[in-house]
């Protein structure tokens, strides 16, 4: 059962993973060609910040 308690390190790692895909797209395709899939990454980070 999920207690809803997370360490700072865990939350930081979750944000790093979520943003990794977006950053990879920007590096590979360029700033103007990041896909809409990256918006999901930003939503994931927002959910992590709510837990923080």
Short mmCIF file of C-alpha atoms in Angstrom, two decimals:
data_model
loop_
_atom_site.label_atom_id
_atom_site.label_comp_id
_atom_site.label_asym_id
_atom_site.label_seq_id
_atom_site.Cartn_x
_atom_site.Cartn_y
_atom_site.Cartn_z
CA UNK A 1 0.00 0.00 0.00
CA UNK A 2 1.30 3.43 -0.94
CA UNK A 3 1.74 5.63 2.14
CA UNK A 4 2.12 8.82 0.10
CA UNK A 5 5.40 9.58 1.88
CA UNK A 6 8.40 10.20 -0.38
CA UNK A 7 11.97 11.27 0.28
CA UNK A 8 13.35 14.40 -1.34
CA UNK A 9 15.85 12.27 -3.28
CA UNK A 10 13.05 10.08 -4.65
CA UNK A 11 11.05 13.10 -5.82
CA UNK A 12 14.11 14.70 -7.40
CA UNK A 13 14.86 11.46 -9.24
CA UNK A 14 11.28 11.27 -10.51
CA UNK A 15 11.55 14.80 -11.89
CA UNK A 16 14.91 14.03 -13.52
CA UNK A 17 13.47 10.97 -15.26
CA UNK A 18 10.37 12.85 -16.41
CA UNK A 19 12.41 15.72 -17.86
CA UNK A 20 15.05 13.46 -19.40
CA UNK A 21 12.84 12.58 -22.35
CA UNK A 22 11.98 16.19 -23.05
CA UNK A 23 15.59 17.29 -22.87
CA UNK A 24 16.62 14.43 -25.18
CA UNK A 25 14.06 15.57 -27.76
CA UNK A 26 15.35 19.12 -27.56
CA UNK A 27 18.95 17.97 -28.02
CA UNK A 28 18.16 15.62 -30.91
CA UNK A 29 15.44 17.55 -32.76
CA UNK A 30 16.08 21.15 -31.67
CA UNK A 31 14.16 23.53 -29.44
CA UNK A 32 11.47 24.25 -32.03
CA UNK A 33 10.77 20.57 -32.76
CA UNK A 34 9.97 19.18 -29.30
CA UNK A 35 6.88 16.98 -29.65
CA UNK A 36 3.64 17.17 -27.70
CA UNK A 37 4.74 14.05 -25.84
CA UNK A 38 7.00 16.35 -23.86
CA UNK A 39 3.95 18.06 -22.37
CA UNK A 40 3.20 14.83 -20.51
CA UNK A 41 6.69 15.00 -19.02
CA UNK A 42 5.97 18.49 -17.71
CA UNK A 43 2.66 17.31 -16.24
CA UNK A 44 4.50 14.50 -14.45
CA UNK A 45 6.90 17.02 -12.92
CA UNK A 46 3.95 19.14 -11.79
CA UNK A 47 2.44 16.09 -10.06
CA UNK A 48 5.73 15.42 -8.29
CA UNK A 49 5.94 19.03 -7.12
CA UNK A 50 2.47 18.76 -5.59
CA UNK A 51 3.77 15.86 -3.48
CA UNK A 52 6.83 17.88 -2.47
#
